[in-house]
Structure formats: C-alpha cells, structure tokens
XYZ file of C-alpha atoms in Angstrom:
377
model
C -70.715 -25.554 -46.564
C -68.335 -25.601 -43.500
C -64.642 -24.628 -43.617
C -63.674 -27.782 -43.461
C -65.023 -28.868 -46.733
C -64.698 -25.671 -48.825
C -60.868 -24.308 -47.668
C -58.396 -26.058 -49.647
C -56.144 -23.199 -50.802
C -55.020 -19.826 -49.897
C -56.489 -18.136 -53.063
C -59.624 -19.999 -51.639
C -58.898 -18.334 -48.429
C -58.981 -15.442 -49.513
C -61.968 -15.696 -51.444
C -64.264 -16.583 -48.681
C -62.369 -14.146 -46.208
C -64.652 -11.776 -47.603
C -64.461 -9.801 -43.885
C -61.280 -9.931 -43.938
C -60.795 -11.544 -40.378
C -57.338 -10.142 -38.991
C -55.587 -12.093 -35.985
C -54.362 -8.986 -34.175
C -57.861 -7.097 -34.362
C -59.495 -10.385 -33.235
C -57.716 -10.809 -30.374
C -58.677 -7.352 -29.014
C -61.882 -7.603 -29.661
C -64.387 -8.415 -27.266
C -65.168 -11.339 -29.831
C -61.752 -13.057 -29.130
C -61.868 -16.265 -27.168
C -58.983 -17.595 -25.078
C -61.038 -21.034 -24.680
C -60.639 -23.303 -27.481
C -63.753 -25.239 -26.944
C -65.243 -21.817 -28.168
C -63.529 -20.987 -31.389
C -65.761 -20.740 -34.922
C -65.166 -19.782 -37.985
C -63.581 -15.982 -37.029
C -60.831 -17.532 -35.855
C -60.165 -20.150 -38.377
C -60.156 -17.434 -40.896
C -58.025 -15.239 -38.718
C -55.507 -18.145 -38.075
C -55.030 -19.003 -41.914
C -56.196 -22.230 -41.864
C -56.199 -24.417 -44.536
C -57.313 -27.695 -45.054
C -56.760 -30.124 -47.091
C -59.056 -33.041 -48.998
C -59.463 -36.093 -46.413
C -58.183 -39.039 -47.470
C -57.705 -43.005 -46.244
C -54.352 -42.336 -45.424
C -52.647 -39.230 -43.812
C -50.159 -38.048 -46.461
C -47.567 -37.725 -43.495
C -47.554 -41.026 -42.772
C -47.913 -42.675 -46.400
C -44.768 -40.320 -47.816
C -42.391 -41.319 -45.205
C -43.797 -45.334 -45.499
C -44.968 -45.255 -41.517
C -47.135 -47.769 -42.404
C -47.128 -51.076 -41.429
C -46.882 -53.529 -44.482
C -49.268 -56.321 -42.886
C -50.663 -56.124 -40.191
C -51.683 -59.812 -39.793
C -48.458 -60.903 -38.815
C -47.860 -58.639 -36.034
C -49.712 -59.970 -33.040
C -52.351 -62.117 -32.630
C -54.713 -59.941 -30.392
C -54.424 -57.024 -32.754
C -55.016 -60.191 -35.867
C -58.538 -60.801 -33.472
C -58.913 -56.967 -33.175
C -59.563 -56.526 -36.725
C -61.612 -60.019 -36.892
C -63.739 -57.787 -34.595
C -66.392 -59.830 -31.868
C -68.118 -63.070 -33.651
C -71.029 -60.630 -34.451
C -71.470 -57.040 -33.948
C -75.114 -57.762 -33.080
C -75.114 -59.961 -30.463
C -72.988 -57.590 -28.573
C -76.636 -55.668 -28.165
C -77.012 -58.647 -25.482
C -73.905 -59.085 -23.968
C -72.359 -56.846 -20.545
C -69.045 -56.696 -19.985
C -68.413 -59.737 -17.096
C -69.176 -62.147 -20.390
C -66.967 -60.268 -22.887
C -63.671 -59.807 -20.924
C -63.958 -63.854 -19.728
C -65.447 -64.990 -23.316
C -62.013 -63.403 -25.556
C -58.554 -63.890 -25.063
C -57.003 -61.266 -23.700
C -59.425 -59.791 -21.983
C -58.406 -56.484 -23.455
C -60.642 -57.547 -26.547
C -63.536 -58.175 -24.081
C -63.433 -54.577 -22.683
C -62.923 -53.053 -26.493
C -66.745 -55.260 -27.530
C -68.051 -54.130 -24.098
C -67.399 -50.399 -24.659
C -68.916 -50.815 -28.720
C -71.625 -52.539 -27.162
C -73.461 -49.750 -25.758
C -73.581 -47.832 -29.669
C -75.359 -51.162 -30.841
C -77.807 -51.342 -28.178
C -78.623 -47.841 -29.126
C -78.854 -48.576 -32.912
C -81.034 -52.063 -32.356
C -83.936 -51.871 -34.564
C -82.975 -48.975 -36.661
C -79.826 -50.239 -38.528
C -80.142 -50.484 -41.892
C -77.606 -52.795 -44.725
C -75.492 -50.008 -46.150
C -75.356 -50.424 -49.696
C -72.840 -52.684 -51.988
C -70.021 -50.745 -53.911
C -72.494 -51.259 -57.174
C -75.459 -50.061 -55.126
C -74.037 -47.197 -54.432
C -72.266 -46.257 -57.823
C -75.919 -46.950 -59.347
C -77.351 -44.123 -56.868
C -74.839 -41.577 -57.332
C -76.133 -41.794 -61.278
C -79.437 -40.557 -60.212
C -77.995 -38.169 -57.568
C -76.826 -34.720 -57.406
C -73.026 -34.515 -58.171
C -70.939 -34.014 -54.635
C -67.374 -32.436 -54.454
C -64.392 -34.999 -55.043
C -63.980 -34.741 -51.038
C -67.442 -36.041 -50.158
C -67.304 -39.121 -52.729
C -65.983 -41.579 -50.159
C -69.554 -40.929 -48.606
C -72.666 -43.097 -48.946
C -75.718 -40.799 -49.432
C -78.001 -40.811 -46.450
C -79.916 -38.723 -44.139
C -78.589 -35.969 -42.269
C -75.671 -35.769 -39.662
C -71.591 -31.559 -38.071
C -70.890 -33.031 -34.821
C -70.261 -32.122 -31.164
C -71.742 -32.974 -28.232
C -75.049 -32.769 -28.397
C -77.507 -31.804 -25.888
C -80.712 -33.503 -27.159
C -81.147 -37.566 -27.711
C -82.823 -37.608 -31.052
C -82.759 -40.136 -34.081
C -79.329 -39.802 -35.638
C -77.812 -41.722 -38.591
C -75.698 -44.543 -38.511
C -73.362 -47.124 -40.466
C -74.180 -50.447 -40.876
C -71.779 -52.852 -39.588
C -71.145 -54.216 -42.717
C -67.507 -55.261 -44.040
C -68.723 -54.955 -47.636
C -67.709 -51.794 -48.376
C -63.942 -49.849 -47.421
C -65.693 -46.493 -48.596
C -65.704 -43.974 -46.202
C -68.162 -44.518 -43.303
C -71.870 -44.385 -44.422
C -74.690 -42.977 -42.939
C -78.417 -44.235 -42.633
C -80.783 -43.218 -40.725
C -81.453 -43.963 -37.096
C -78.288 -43.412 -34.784
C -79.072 -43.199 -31.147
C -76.087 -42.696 -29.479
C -75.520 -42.753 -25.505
C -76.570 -39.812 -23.940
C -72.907 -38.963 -22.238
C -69.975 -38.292 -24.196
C -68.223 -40.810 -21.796
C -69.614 -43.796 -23.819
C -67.668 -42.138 -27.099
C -63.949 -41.668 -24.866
C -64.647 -44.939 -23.576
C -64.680 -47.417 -26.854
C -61.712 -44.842 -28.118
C -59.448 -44.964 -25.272
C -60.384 -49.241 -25.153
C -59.659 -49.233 -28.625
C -56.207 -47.171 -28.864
C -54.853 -49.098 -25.575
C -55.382 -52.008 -26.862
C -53.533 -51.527 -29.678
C -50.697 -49.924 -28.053
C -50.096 -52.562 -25.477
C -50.114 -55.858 -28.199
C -48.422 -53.658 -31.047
C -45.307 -53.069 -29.123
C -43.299 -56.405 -28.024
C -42.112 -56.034 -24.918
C -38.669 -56.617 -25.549
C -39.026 -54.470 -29.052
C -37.836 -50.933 -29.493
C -37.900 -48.161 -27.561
C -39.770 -45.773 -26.943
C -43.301 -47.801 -25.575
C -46.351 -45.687 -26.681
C -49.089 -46.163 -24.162
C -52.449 -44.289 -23.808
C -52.507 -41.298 -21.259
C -56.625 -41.410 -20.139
C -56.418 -38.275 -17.876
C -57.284 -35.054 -19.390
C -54.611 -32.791 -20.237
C -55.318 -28.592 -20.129
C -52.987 -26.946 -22.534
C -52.322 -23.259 -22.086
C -50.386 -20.397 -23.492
C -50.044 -16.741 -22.238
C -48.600 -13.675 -24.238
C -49.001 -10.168 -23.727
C -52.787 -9.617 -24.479
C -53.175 -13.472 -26.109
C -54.439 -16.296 -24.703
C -55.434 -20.039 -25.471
C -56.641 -22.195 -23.212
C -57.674 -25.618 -24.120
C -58.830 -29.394 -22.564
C -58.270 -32.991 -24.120
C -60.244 -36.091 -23.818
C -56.893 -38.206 -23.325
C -54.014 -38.825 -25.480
C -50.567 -40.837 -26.512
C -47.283 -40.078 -24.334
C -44.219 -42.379 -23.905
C -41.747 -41.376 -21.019
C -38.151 -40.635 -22.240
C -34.969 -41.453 -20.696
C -34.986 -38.779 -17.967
C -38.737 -39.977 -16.957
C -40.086 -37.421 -18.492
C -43.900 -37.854 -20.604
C -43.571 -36.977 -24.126
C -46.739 -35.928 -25.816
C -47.123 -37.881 -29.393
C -51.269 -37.532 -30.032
C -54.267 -35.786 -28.321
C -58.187 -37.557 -28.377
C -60.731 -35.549 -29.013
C -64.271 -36.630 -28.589
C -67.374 -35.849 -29.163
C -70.670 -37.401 -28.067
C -72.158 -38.077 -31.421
C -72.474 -35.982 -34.923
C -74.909 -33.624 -34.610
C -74.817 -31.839 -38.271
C -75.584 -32.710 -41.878
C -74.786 -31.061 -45.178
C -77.232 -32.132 -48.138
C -77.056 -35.590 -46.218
C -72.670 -35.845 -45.857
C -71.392 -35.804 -41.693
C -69.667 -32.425 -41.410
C -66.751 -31.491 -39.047
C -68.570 -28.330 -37.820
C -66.325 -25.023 -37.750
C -66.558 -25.260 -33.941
C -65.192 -28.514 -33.817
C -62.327 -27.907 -36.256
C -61.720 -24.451 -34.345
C -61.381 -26.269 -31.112
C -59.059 -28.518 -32.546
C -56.430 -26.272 -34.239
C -57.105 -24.255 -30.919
C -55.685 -27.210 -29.017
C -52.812 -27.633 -31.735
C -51.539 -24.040 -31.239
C -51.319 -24.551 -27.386
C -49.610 -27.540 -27.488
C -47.401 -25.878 -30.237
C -47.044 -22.772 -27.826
C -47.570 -24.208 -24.534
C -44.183 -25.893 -22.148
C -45.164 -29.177 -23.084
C -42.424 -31.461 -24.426
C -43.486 -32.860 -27.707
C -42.326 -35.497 -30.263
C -42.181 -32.748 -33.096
C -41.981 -28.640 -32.855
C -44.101 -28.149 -36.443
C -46.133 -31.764 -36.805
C -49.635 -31.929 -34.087
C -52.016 -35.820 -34.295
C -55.468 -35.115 -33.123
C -57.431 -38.662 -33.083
C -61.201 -37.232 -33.537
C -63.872 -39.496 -32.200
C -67.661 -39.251 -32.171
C -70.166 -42.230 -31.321
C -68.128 -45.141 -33.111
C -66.743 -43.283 -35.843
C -63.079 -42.260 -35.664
C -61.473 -39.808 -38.157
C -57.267 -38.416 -37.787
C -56.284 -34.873 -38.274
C -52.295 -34.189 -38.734
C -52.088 -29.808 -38.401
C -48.646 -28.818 -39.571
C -47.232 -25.495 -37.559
C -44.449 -24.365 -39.382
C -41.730 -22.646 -37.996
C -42.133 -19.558 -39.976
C -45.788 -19.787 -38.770
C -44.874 -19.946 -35.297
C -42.713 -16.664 -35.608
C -45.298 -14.822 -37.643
C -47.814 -15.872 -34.630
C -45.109 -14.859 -31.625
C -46.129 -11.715 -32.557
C -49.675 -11.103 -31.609
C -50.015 -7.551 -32.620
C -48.879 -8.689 -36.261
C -50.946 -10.128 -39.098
C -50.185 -13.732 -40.086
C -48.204 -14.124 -43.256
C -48.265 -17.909 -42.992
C -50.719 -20.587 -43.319
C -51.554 -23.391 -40.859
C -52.087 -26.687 -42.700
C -54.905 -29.365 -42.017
C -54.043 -32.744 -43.183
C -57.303 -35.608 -42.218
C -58.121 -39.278 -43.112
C -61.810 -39.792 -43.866
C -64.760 -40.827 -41.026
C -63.410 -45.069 -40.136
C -66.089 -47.028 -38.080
C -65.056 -49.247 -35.772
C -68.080 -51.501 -36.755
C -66.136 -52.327 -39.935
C -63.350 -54.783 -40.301
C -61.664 -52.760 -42.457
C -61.709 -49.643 -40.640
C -60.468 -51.169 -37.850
C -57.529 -52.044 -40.086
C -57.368 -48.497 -40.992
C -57.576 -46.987 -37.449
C -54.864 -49.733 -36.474
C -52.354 -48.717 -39.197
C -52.509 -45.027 -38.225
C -51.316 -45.414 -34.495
C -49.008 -47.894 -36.148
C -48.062 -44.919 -38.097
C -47.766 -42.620 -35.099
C -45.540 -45.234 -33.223
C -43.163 -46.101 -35.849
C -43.171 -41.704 -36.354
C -41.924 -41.105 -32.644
C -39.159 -43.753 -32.914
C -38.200 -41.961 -36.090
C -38.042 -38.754 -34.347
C -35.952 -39.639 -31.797
C-alpha cells in the first residue's frame, strides 16, 4: 500500500516509520532532493505527513459552507457545463472548428474539444460501469477493501504519473448512473503527451471561472494563470525547487497576482493496488514538495497555513487541501532540527469529467475556492 492510503494518524506514522526517517539527516544526505518532482516516500516520512481519508467534499470547504447551494441557478453556461456535450461519444468524431461554432459560448466547444481526444483513445474499449446494485452485489463476493477505497468500483489495475509507455490502461465509463467515486475498467488509452491532460483541465477550470463570476459581482475575479510557475526556497544547506502545470491567481488592488490554487497534471495513472488507482508516493511527494515552496517561497498567497493543489490525470480530476501550520512552519525554519509537527493532507476522491455529476462536483470545489479567497480578504 502507498502512503497515501495507509497514513492517517501520527501513531500510524510512527508505526510505519520503522527507519526512522529524520528531516535534518535527510537533507544532508546525498539522498536529499531539492527537486520536488523527485521526492518519494523518504521524504514524506521525514516531513510528517499525514493524510487523511478522501472524501466527496474537502472538509475545508464543507465546515465553513463554501459551497454553493445550487448550482443550476448560477449561470447558464456553467447549467450546460454540467449537462456536458449531447453525447460523450460522438465527440470521438468531432474536431474542434465544429464544437466551438456548434455550443453557445464557444468556451463549451473548446472544453468537448479538449475531452475529445480521451474518447477517441477509449473508442472500442469502454465498458458500462456497473449500477449502484451491481456493484454492492460484487463487493459481496469480493475481498473486503479499507473504508477509503469503498467509493471505488472494482476493476483492473491503474498509481499515476506520467508515463513513458502507451499501453492499455483502465477507464470510467461515461455513465451518469453512478456518483461513486470514479470507476475503473479496463482499456484506457490515453494521449501520449501530458499536454492533452493540462489541456481539458485548464479548458475546464477557465471556463468555470469566467461564467461563475458576474462581471459586475464581487471582487476579487479568479481567473486561470496557464503559464507554469517555478516555486523555490533557499536556506542554509535546504533547498526545494519545484514546477506547476498552471494555476488560480486574481490580481489585488496594487496589481499584484495573488496565488489561490496550483494544477498539477499528470499524463495518465500508471499504478494499481489489488485493482484501486493509487496516488503514487512520488506523486504525493511532489505535491507537498510544491506546497512547502509556495509556503516558504516570496510568493504572495491567499492564506499563510491553507495550500489547493487541483490533481489531474487523463480525465480524472481529484483536490488536495495540505494544511502548513504555523507551528509547522517554525519547527521547519530550522533545518538542522527534527520536526515536532505534522503536515496535514486533506483530498476529495478521483471526479471524471465524463460524468455529469462529477462535473458538478469539480464545479462546486472552485466554487469553493472562489467564495474562500473573498473570505480571506
């Protein structure tokens, strides 16, 4: 089992810390790595991380009522959004001059046009996923699965990252039936670049931002930053280094960018555990590596202790929230000292942007994150 899915607590921590991974004799090792894209386990372990059961809803958001209470009423483009194209399918034989003339605005047309791409690569290999009863019925005759990995549909096998070979991966169907987590079947074939993944996210997340947000609404105006951001933080013999895929900013009232929310994204999933998508240890060490730069790094930020990561691989789109306290931050100023905190990982489970009511779900949380910035200020 990955961190991930196994570290919920600190006695659990300490359990499987059976090395007993230290911070300050990791970062003079030769084993230390200033670039977060190369961070494992070691330094998960060594940074005190904890995380937490994934749920539909990031517990930051839900206790403070971020949420929108219905979405439908709103704006019409983001009512169409969640409609989603008149069928997933036929997008498998449609190009982008068609979609951005056939829906109004064309900001729907580019979203279809960027998912089209994951359904040409699935054509011929996607399978129904199962009703709710189906799938009750097969967890009867199946192995039991930790409470975290219920919201999964059983299925062949799937960690992710970018992946260097183009094999048969699994897939969801793009089936509304079911608002359990995103299930996998067998036969994804995703793009080969990881361009095609940043692509439907960053179409997907703009178009949100610019018909959630009346124009003549409240200040601040989220919008979606595509240009890669390098976050990096220097301090006597530690350093991070780490690169985004894009992200949410607003500018404040000096002009100055504000960072809200980072993307990361991924090509396609490229592990499986006993048949449930893993976040790898890489991926979740490049990830809190990016978190602790921002945290460290000059940037100007809407909070000093609360970090969004939007996750993204193929069509599949999961939220991580990684709380930096400020005790934490003092215990880590000092780089020759142990940690004596913990650094919480809050994450929603896997939503596919095939599904209606994912979309509703991935809509709700930069909702969320909009309605959290204005609160901050």
């Amino acid at each position: 089992m990955f961190f991930y899915d196994t570290v919920r607590d600190s006695s659990i921590l300490a359990q499987r810390d059976k090395d007993g991974y230290d911070r300050s004799a990791l970062i003079q090792s030769r084993r230390w790595k200033s670039a977060a894209s190369q961070w494992n386990s070691e330094h998960l372990f060594a940074h005190r991380v904890i995380c937490k059961e994934p749920k539909k809803a990031l517990i930051f958001f839900e206790s403070r009522r971020l949420f929108p209470r219905n979405l439908r009423k709103i704006n019409a483009c983001i009512d169409a959004l969640i409609q989603g194209p008149e069928s997933i399918d036929a997008l498998k034989f449609q190009v982008e001059p068609q979609l951005v003339q056939h829906y109004n605005p064309d900001s729907l047309g580019y979203v279809w046009a960027a998912l089209a791409p994951f359904v040409r690569g699935d054509a011929g290999f996607v399978k129904d996923a199962p009703s709710e009863t189906a799938a009750r019925e097969a967890s009867k005759r199946t192995s039991k699965r930790p409470v975290e990995l219920q919201n999964f549909v059983p299925s062949d096998q799937i960690t992710f990252g970018s992946s260097p070979d183009h094999k048969d991966r699994s897939v969801t169907s793009d089936s509304d039936d079911s608002h359990s987590s995103a299930g996998y079947v067998e036969g994804l074939r995703a793009p080969l670049v990881e361009d095609a993944t940043v692509r439907l996210a960053s179409c997907f997340i703009r178009c949100v931002l610019n018909y959630g947000q009346h124009q003549d609404g409240e200040a601040p105006f989220l919008f979606f930053r595509d240009e890669r951001q390098t976050y990096s933080f220097e301090q006597e013999t530690l350093r991070i280094h780490a690169t985004d895929d894009g992200g949410i900013r607003y500018i404040n009232t000096e002009g100055e960018p504000q960072h809200v929310a980072m993307l990361e994204c991924k090509r396609t999933f490229t592990r499986v555990v006993g048949g449930i998508p893993a976040v790898s240890d890489e991926v979740l060490g490049q990830m809190v590596g990016e978190a602790l730069a921002v945290r460290f790094s000059s940037v100007d930020t809407v909070s000093d202790t609360d970090f969004f990561t939007i996750l993204a691989a193929s069509h599949f789109i999961k939220f991580f929230h990684f709380h930096i306290s400020d005790a934490f931050y003092v215990s880590y100023s000092n780089s020759l000292a142990k940690l004596d905190e913990v650094l919480h990982v809050h994450s929603t489970i896997w939503f596919d942007i095939k599904n209606s009511r994912h979309r509703e779900d991935v809509i709700a949380h930069i909702f969320a994150l909009i309605a959290w910035t204005r609160e901050e200020m």
